[in-house]
Amino acid sequence: MPPAPALTPHCGLLPATRIAAVAALLLTAACSGVQTPLDPHGDAAARIATLTIVLFVGGTAIFLLVMGLLGWALFAPGSRRGLLRGRGFVVGGGIVFPIVTLVALLVYSLDASRALVLPREAQPLRIEVIGRQYWWEVRYPDAGEDAVTANEIRLPVGREVELLLSSGDVIHSLWIPNLHGKMDMIPGRVNRQRFTAERTGVLRGQCAEFCGLQHSFMALAVVVQEPEDFAAWLALQQAPVPEPADAQTVQGMRVFGEAGCGACHAVRGTPWQGRLGPDLSRVGSRLTLAAGALENQHGTMAGWIAGAQDIKPGNAMPAYSRVLAGEDLLAVAAWLEGLR
Amino acid sequence: MDDLAPRASASATPNHLPRPAEELERLEAVWRMPRGVSIVTEFNNNLIGPLFVATALLFLLLAGLLGLLIRAQLAVPGLTLVDAATYNQVFTMHGTVMMFLFAVPAVEAVAIALLPAMLGTRELPFPRLGAYAFLIYALGGTFFYCSIFFGAAPDGGWFMYPPLTSKEHSPGINTDMYLLGIGFIEISAIAGAIELIVGILRCRAPGMTLGRMPMFAWGMLVFAGMVVFAFPAVIVASTLLELERAFGWPFFLPERGGDPLLWQHLFWFFGHPEVYVIFLPAAGMVSMIVPAMAGARLVGHSLVAMALVGTAFLSFGLWVHHMYATGIPALSLAFFAAAGFAVSIPSGIQVFAWIATFASGKVRWEVPTLYVLGFLFIFVLGGLTGVMVSVTPFDWQAHDTYFIVAHLHYVLIGGMVFPLLAALYYWSPSLGQPLSDRLGRIGFWLLFGGVNLTFFPMHISGMMGMPRRIYTYPSGLGLELWNALSTVGAAVTALGFLVVLIDVVLHFRLGGGQRDHWKAGTLEWIDNNNYGPRSIPRVQDRYPLWSDPGLRREVEEGGHYLPMTATGRREALVTSPAEAIPQYVQVLPFPGWGHVVAAVGTCAFFFALTVPLLVEAALAFCVMLGGMIHWLWTGSDPAPSATRSVDIGDGIRLPTHASGPVTTSWWAMIALMLVQGVAFSCLLVSWLYLWLVNGDAMWPPPGQGVPAGGFGLAAFALYGAGALAIGAASWLLGRAGQWWVRLALLLAMALFAAGAWADLSALWSGGVQPQAHAYGAASFAIASWQAVHVAIALLMAGYTLARSLAGMLDGQRRLTMDNTRLFWLYVAAQGAAGLGMLHVVPRLLA
């Protein structure tokens, strides 16, 4: 096996399987996307993608071989079938052949697994992700207590990351296929996963373990950034939130408090420090709302506050369309959108 | 095989021909089915078998409809034909019904319908148990399915992972519906498995050695053995979760020392073998159909039989395949990956044996052939993706995506549904009228095309990032085309099933079939009636009808063994397990209401518990118990017949009554003890596992202690004394007066009751609390399990006492005593093991 992963700019495939890779490049090009293991953005996903191609090519070849033999047994003239008739054929095809191929596959796959679990850096960037019905709490413990966000993971390109995965209620599973495989988030345990992102980009992750009513809408955005952009973003996550600048946002901040939003949500530097729902300190700068259920565009914030139970029935956020006057609702949305 | 060598010459039949006319009349009379309403009291396999198959196919269609609903909802992004809550029930029920109410019962059903004829026996040894298994399955399954119309269906996935299914996160009765409803339907599977193990090992036609046994019987034997070892795990898991939900005993809640992963280990220890439980009988069917359609003997017969057994062993080492993403260290995962690779070898042996058999003969392109070829195509593809997902890193990506949905449907539809349809078309002429060739071909091509169109694109949607169990998905991820194709494929598949259904409704009729339809070589193609074959064939080959062209006529004219009813009752010929040497003639009961009442009571009991209606549940429990006691009292352990022995042919004289280890009843009790032993082992292992998770400092946790040793010693001594007392009762029976026997029974009962009391008191006085911590919960689970077994043992001893008082127990007629004694010895051993775990292990290791 090749000693080190030679990452090429585009697909990150090991040289030993370059022939398979060339054939697969077409496939990979067709399969590029923000949530697919076939478009790796990091070392771990690239290794698995290579393995995937080997498995697909090998599997297809064996399938065609077996079907070919079956066709031979069915359609060849009787005199030509002699080879297939005996016990020797059964022993050869059913025992010897699988043992040889499977031992080879075992050696190869164990090597691939080993490479995936060997740490590369002594001090990776640690990111805590806590699964909750139906959203993600994300913390950067190395940066301090305040470095917290939700439903979005940002990470720098080229630096090894260690995810610390746990759960606040039921079992979830974090899956960011362009970076690595799944890892379950199990109450009472902390699971770890390491990888290094090799390309910048905006990716998508999703909960992969059925976790209840709104399992379908438990996604998150994953942003791989240049190190300096990441550092700036992380600093912003700890900085005080901006003061409300105009009458509407002043009103929005007031309504936020009066409506009791702070019982569940925290906004840094305010009295509201609820932990039941996502931290909203920089919610305006996030790419999605409601764990990937909505794009964070103008108007979606107000829509979510008003109709959370229509958009994502059964989630913990009440719908405020009947609770708040229209003007108040828009004001809260405007204040939150301004938290960037 | 000297015993069975023909006495006169090779052509002589065991019994003289022609037979006297009144012999057949008497045989027909005792096997005649009751008419009118009383038909429900009948348990003849020729009636129960086809009904069982029809019920299983009904559940296939019902679960298939749910699958169609899933595909309709996912046809385009953002569609919500049903809301999230309903969708979660729909996919949970689709999987649960397919696995528990279709796949496992379907293969048991085919076995009950076909095995007696295939083995050349008149009946399986416990026909009422088979009928009871069928009835609780049919009644319970229907109730369970109907829960979806009331929004009460389970909604936590067929795997039911806690803590999502714990009381806090699933407060409704939906989860209880699964735990109790499915839990008790598993009793049906286990009852059927015991019936099949004993039937296959002890009721084969004389001369049908294990080496000559048809491959479907091998498949079913391995199936039944796997059920015995796998199903107790899910019953234990369900019991623990229900205890947690109902009484707050924390087995799976981490804040009180439990562990969610305990459930996953137990569930998949059942769940992975379950896949092979479904596949192996189907593989056995294929191994029967391929030789018939190729007109050639199965190549590598013994290799194929070994492959079935080998698969069973390996499949118990694979459960962690479902847990690759739970954070188990990669090194341990490597072991399971290797086991996953290894299990493909026995499948490979079978595939190549079938190819070799096709190559050996001249293939007839009949409908069963098409289904077998469709099976090979789909199953080989599914098997290869199975090897792929055994590779740990690949599985980290594929796990819980539509790639897995594709894989499992290829394996299960390819590995089970297609062989079942092949079997339907192949064996319908042996049960009755053949199905239509034309409709059969249309149905096949629709199904083959439809299944591939539905499930092949799912490999791609999975690799494009689509997780499982989502009720809708966003546009823009590249999933639209593949989902649309899958939905179109589902519609084509539905059409295919419709054609098969129409064919069955139009053409399938029981009885009067053309027995030589395919010119196959095995015994089920001999004319068969209510009483099974006219006479029990002497078997000298794997394909008796091919090697001895005169055999069919000889058997049908009554020239072979036991062409009469020897005792004027229904009878089965019992033979030795390996060589099939005749041992005795077992007298079977006549139809009766006992097992029917018991089945109704069982269903009512479990569903009343689910609601919960406790008073009604208690009443239903009494009905169940009454039915069971009536069933045993009237038919089991009959008095020895006036005809003490019978010449079955070839000068072989057999007794018509037996007791001790030679009886089928003894064998069934041993099988039941295996089931019990596996279940109890699961409990003990769960206790140890929770210790491992908690660490020594928390086992026992602060505030709780090790159970009081004095009470423990007392319980140990009382269980031991109880076992001795029951041994004495058994020894005295036939040697001393009945009052001595009764006294020993009473003494044994007192000792066991006191033993259970001391067992539980040890926990109370040791400060063990079931609700505070997993330590207490697991300890009480072991002791309570034992207490329930003691209660059953007391019931059995009381029943034995009643038989003695009624004059139905003596030195000859002693099956009741023998079984009670066996069960008591088991319960005493189980008690000792439990005490050892709770008392000795912590003191030794602390």
Coordinates of C-alpha atoms in Angstrom, one line a residue, chain B residues 23-258:
Chain B
E23 CA -58.0 -50.5 6.2
L24 CA -58.2 -47.3 4.1
E25 CA -61.7 -46.6 5.4
R26 CA -60.6 -46.7 9.0
L27 CA -57.6 -44.5 8.2
E28 CA -59.9 -42.0 6.5
A29 CA -62.4 -42.1 9.3
V30 CA -59.9 -41.1 12.1
W31 CA -58.3 -38.4 10.0
R32 CA -61.6 -36.9 8.7
M33 CA -61.8 -33.2 9.5
P34 CA -64.7 -31.9 11.6
R35 CA -67.5 -30.2 9.7
G36 CA -69.1 -26.7 10.2
V37 CA -67.8 -24.4 13.0
S38 CA -65.9 -27.2 14.5
I39 CA -63.4 -27.0 11.7
V40 CA -61.5 -24.4 13.8
T41 CA -60.7 -27.2 16.2
E42 CA -58.8 -29.1 13.5
F43 CA -55.1 -28.9 13.4
N44 CA -54.2 -31.2 10.6
N45 CA -51.1 -29.8 8.8
N46 CA -53.0 -30.1 5.5
L47 CA -55.4 -27.5 6.7
I48 CA -53.3 -25.3 9.0
G49 CA -50.3 -25.2 6.5
P50 CA -52.2 -23.6 3.6
L51 CA -54.1 -21.3 5.9
F52 CA -50.8 -20.3 7.5
V53 CA -49.2 -19.6 4.1
A54 CA -52.3 -17.6 3.0
T55 CA -52.1 -15.5 6.2
A56 CA -48.4 -14.8 5.7
L57 CA -49.0 -13.7 2.1
L58 CA -51.8 -11.5 3.3
F59 CA -49.4 -9.7 5.7
L60 CA -46.9 -9.4 2.7
L61 CA -49.6 -7.5 0.8
L62 CA -50.6 -5.4 3.8
A63 CA -47.0 -4.5 4.6
G64 CA -46.4 -4.0 0.8
L65 CA -49.2 -1.4 0.8
L66 CA -47.4 0.6 3.5
G67 CA -44.2 0.3 1.3
L68 CA -46.2 1.8 -1.6
L69 CA -47.3 4.7 0.6
I70 CA -43.7 5.4 1.5
R71 CA -42.7 5.4 -2.2
A72 CA -45.7 7.7 -3.0
Q73 CA -44.6 10.2 -0.3
L74 CA -41.0 10.2 -1.5
A75 CA -41.9 10.5 -5.2
V76 CA -40.9 14.1 -5.3
P77 CA -39.2 16.4 -2.8
G78 CA -41.3 18.2 -0.2
L79 CA -44.4 16.1 -0.7
T80 CA -46.4 15.3 2.5
L81 CA -49.3 13.0 1.6
V82 CA -49.1 11.9 5.2
D83 CA -47.7 13.9 8.1
A84 CA -44.5 13.1 9.9
A85 CA -46.2 11.3 12.8
T86 CA -48.1 9.0 10.4
Y87 CA -45.1 8.4 8.2
N88 CA -43.0 7.3 11.1
Q89 CA -45.7 4.8 12.0
V90 CA -45.9 3.7 8.4
F91 CA -42.2 2.9 7.9
T92 CA -42.0 1.3 11.4
M93 CA -45.0 -0.9 10.6
H94 CA -43.7 -1.7 7.1
G95 CA -40.5 -3.1 8.5
T96 CA -42.0 -4.7 11.6
V97 CA -44.8 -6.4 9.7
M98 CA -42.5 -7.6 6.9
M99 CA -40.0 -9.1 9.3
F100 CA -42.2 -10.4 12.1
L101 CA -45.6 -11.0 10.5
F102 CA -44.5 -12.0 7.0
A103 CA -41.0 -13.3 6.6
V104 CA -40.5 -15.6 9.6
P105 CA -44.1 -16.9 9.7
A106 CA -44.1 -17.4 6.0
V107 CA -41.2 -19.9 6.0
E108 CA -42.7 -21.7 9.0
A109 CA -46.0 -21.8 7.2
V110 CA -44.4 -23.4 4.1
A111 CA -42.7 -25.9 6.4
I112 CA -45.9 -26.9 8.1
A113 CA -47.6 -27.2 4.7
L114 CA -44.9 -29.1 3.0
L115 CA -42.6 -30.8 5.4
P116 CA -44.8 -33.6 6.6
A117 CA -45.3 -34.8 3.0
M118 CA -41.6 -34.2 2.2
L119 CA -40.5 -36.2 5.2
G120 CA -43.1 -38.9 4.6
T121 CA -44.9 -38.5 7.9
R122 CA -48.6 -38.3 8.6
E123 CA -48.3 -35.4 10.9
L124 CA -45.8 -33.4 12.9
P125 CA -45.4 -34.5 16.5
F126 CA -47.2 -31.6 18.2
P127 CA -50.0 -30.6 15.7
R128 CA -51.9 -28.6 18.4
L129 CA -48.8 -26.6 19.2
G130 CA -48.5 -25.8 15.5
A131 CA -52.1 -24.8 15.3
Y132 CA -51.8 -22.6 18.5
A133 CA -48.7 -20.9 16.9
F134 CA -50.7 -20.2 13.8
L135 CA -53.7 -18.9 15.7
I136 CA -51.9 -16.5 18.0
Y137 CA -50.0 -15.3 15.0
A138 CA -53.1 -14.8 12.8
L139 CA -55.2 -13.2 15.6
G140 CA -52.4 -11.2 17.2
G141 CA -50.9 -10.1 13.9
T142 CA -54.3 -8.8 12.7
F143 CA -54.8 -6.8 16.0
F144 CA -51.3 -5.5 15.8
Y145 CA -51.7 -4.4 12.2
C146 CA -55.0 -2.6 12.9
S147 CA -53.2 -0.4 15.5
I148 CA -52.1 1.8 12.5
F149 CA -55.8 2.8 11.9
F150 CA -56.0 4.2 15.4
G151 CA -52.7 6.1 15.3
A152 CA -51.5 3.6 18.0
A153 CA -48.9 1.8 15.8
P154 CA -45.3 1.8 16.9
D155 CA -43.3 4.7 15.6
G156 CA -39.8 4.2 16.8
G157 CA -38.5 2.1 13.9
W158 CA -38.6 -1.7 13.8
F159 CA -35.3 -1.6 15.8
M160 CA -36.9 0.5 18.6
Y161 CA -33.8 2.1 20.0
P162 CA -34.1 3.5 23.4
P163 CA -34.0 6.2 24.7
L164 CA -36.2 7.3 21.9
T165 CA -38.5 4.5 22.9
S166 CA -38.2 5.2 26.6
K167 CA -41.2 6.5 28.5
E168 CA -39.9 10.1 28.5
H169 CA -39.5 10.4 24.7
S170 CA -42.4 8.0 23.7
P171 CA -45.1 8.3 26.3
G172 CA -47.9 6.8 24.2
I173 CA -48.9 3.2 23.9
N174 CA -47.4 2.9 20.4
T175 CA -44.2 1.5 21.8
D176 CA -45.9 -0.9 24.2
M177 CA -47.9 -2.1 21.2
Y178 CA -44.6 -3.2 19.7
L179 CA -43.0 -4.6 22.9
L180 CA -46.0 -6.6 23.9
G181 CA -47.6 -7.3 20.5
I182 CA -44.4 -8.4 18.8
G183 CA -43.0 -9.9 21.9
F184 CA -45.8 -12.5 22.1
I185 CA -45.9 -13.2 18.4
E186 CA -42.3 -14.3 18.9
I187 CA -43.8 -17.0 21.1
S188 CA -45.5 -18.3 18.0
A189 CA -42.1 -18.4 16.1
I190 CA -40.5 -20.3 19.0
A191 CA -43.4 -22.7 19.4
G192 CA -43.2 -23.4 15.6
A193 CA -39.5 -23.9 15.8
I194 CA -39.7 -26.5 18.6
E195 CA -42.4 -28.3 16.6
L196 CA -40.2 -28.3 13.5
I197 CA -37.0 -29.4 15.3
V198 CA -38.6 -32.4 16.8
G199 CA -40.6 -33.1 13.7
I200 CA -37.6 -33.0 11.4
L201 CA -35.4 -35.0 13.7
R202 CA -37.9 -37.6 14.8
C203 CA -40.7 -38.0 12.2
R204 CA -38.8 -38.8 9.0
A205 CA -39.8 -41.8 6.9
P206 CA -37.8 -44.9 7.8
G207 CA -34.4 -44.9 5.9
M208 CA -34.4 -41.1 5.4
T209 CA -31.1 -40.6 7.1
L210 CA -29.8 -37.1 7.7
G211 CA -27.7 -37.6 4.6
R212 CA -30.8 -38.3 2.5
M213 CA -32.9 -35.6 4.0
P214 CA -34.3 -33.1 1.5
M215 CA -32.5 -29.7 1.5
F216 CA -35.6 -27.8 2.5
A217 CA -35.7 -29.9 5.7
W218 CA -32.1 -29.0 6.3
G219 CA -32.9 -25.3 5.8
M220 CA -35.8 -25.6 8.2
L221 CA -33.8 -27.5 10.8
V222 CA -31.1 -24.8 10.8
F223 CA -33.8 -22.2 10.8
A224 CA -35.5 -23.7 13.9
G225 CA -32.2 -24.0 15.7
M226 CA -31.4 -20.4 14.9
V227 CA -34.8 -19.3 16.2
V228 CA -34.1 -21.1 19.4
F229 CA -30.8 -19.2 19.9
A230 CA -31.7 -15.8 18.4
F231 CA -35.3 -15.0 19.4
P232 CA -34.9 -15.2 23.2
A233 CA -32.6 -12.2 22.9
V234 CA -35.3 -10.0 21.5
I235 CA -37.9 -11.3 24.0
V236 CA -35.5 -10.4 26.8
A237 CA -34.8 -7.0 25.3
S238 CA -38.5 -6.3 24.9
T239 CA -39.1 -7.4 28.5
L240 CA -36.4 -5.2 29.9
L241 CA -37.6 -2.1 27.9
E242 CA -41.2 -2.8 29.0
L243 CA -40.1 -3.1 32.6
E244 CA -38.3 0.2 32.2
R245 CA -41.3 1.9 30.7
A246 CA -43.9 0.4 33.1
F247 CA -42.0 0.3 36.4
G248 CA -39.1 2.7 35.9
W249 CA -36.3 0.1 36.1
P250 CA -33.5 1.8 34.3
F251 CA -31.7 -0.6 31.9
F252 CA -31.1 1.8 29.1
L253 CA -31.1 5.3 30.8
P254 CA -27.5 6.5 31.2
E255 CA -28.4 9.0 34.0
R256 CA -29.3 6.0 36.2
G257 CA -26.5 3.6 35.2
G258 CA -28.2 2.1 32.1

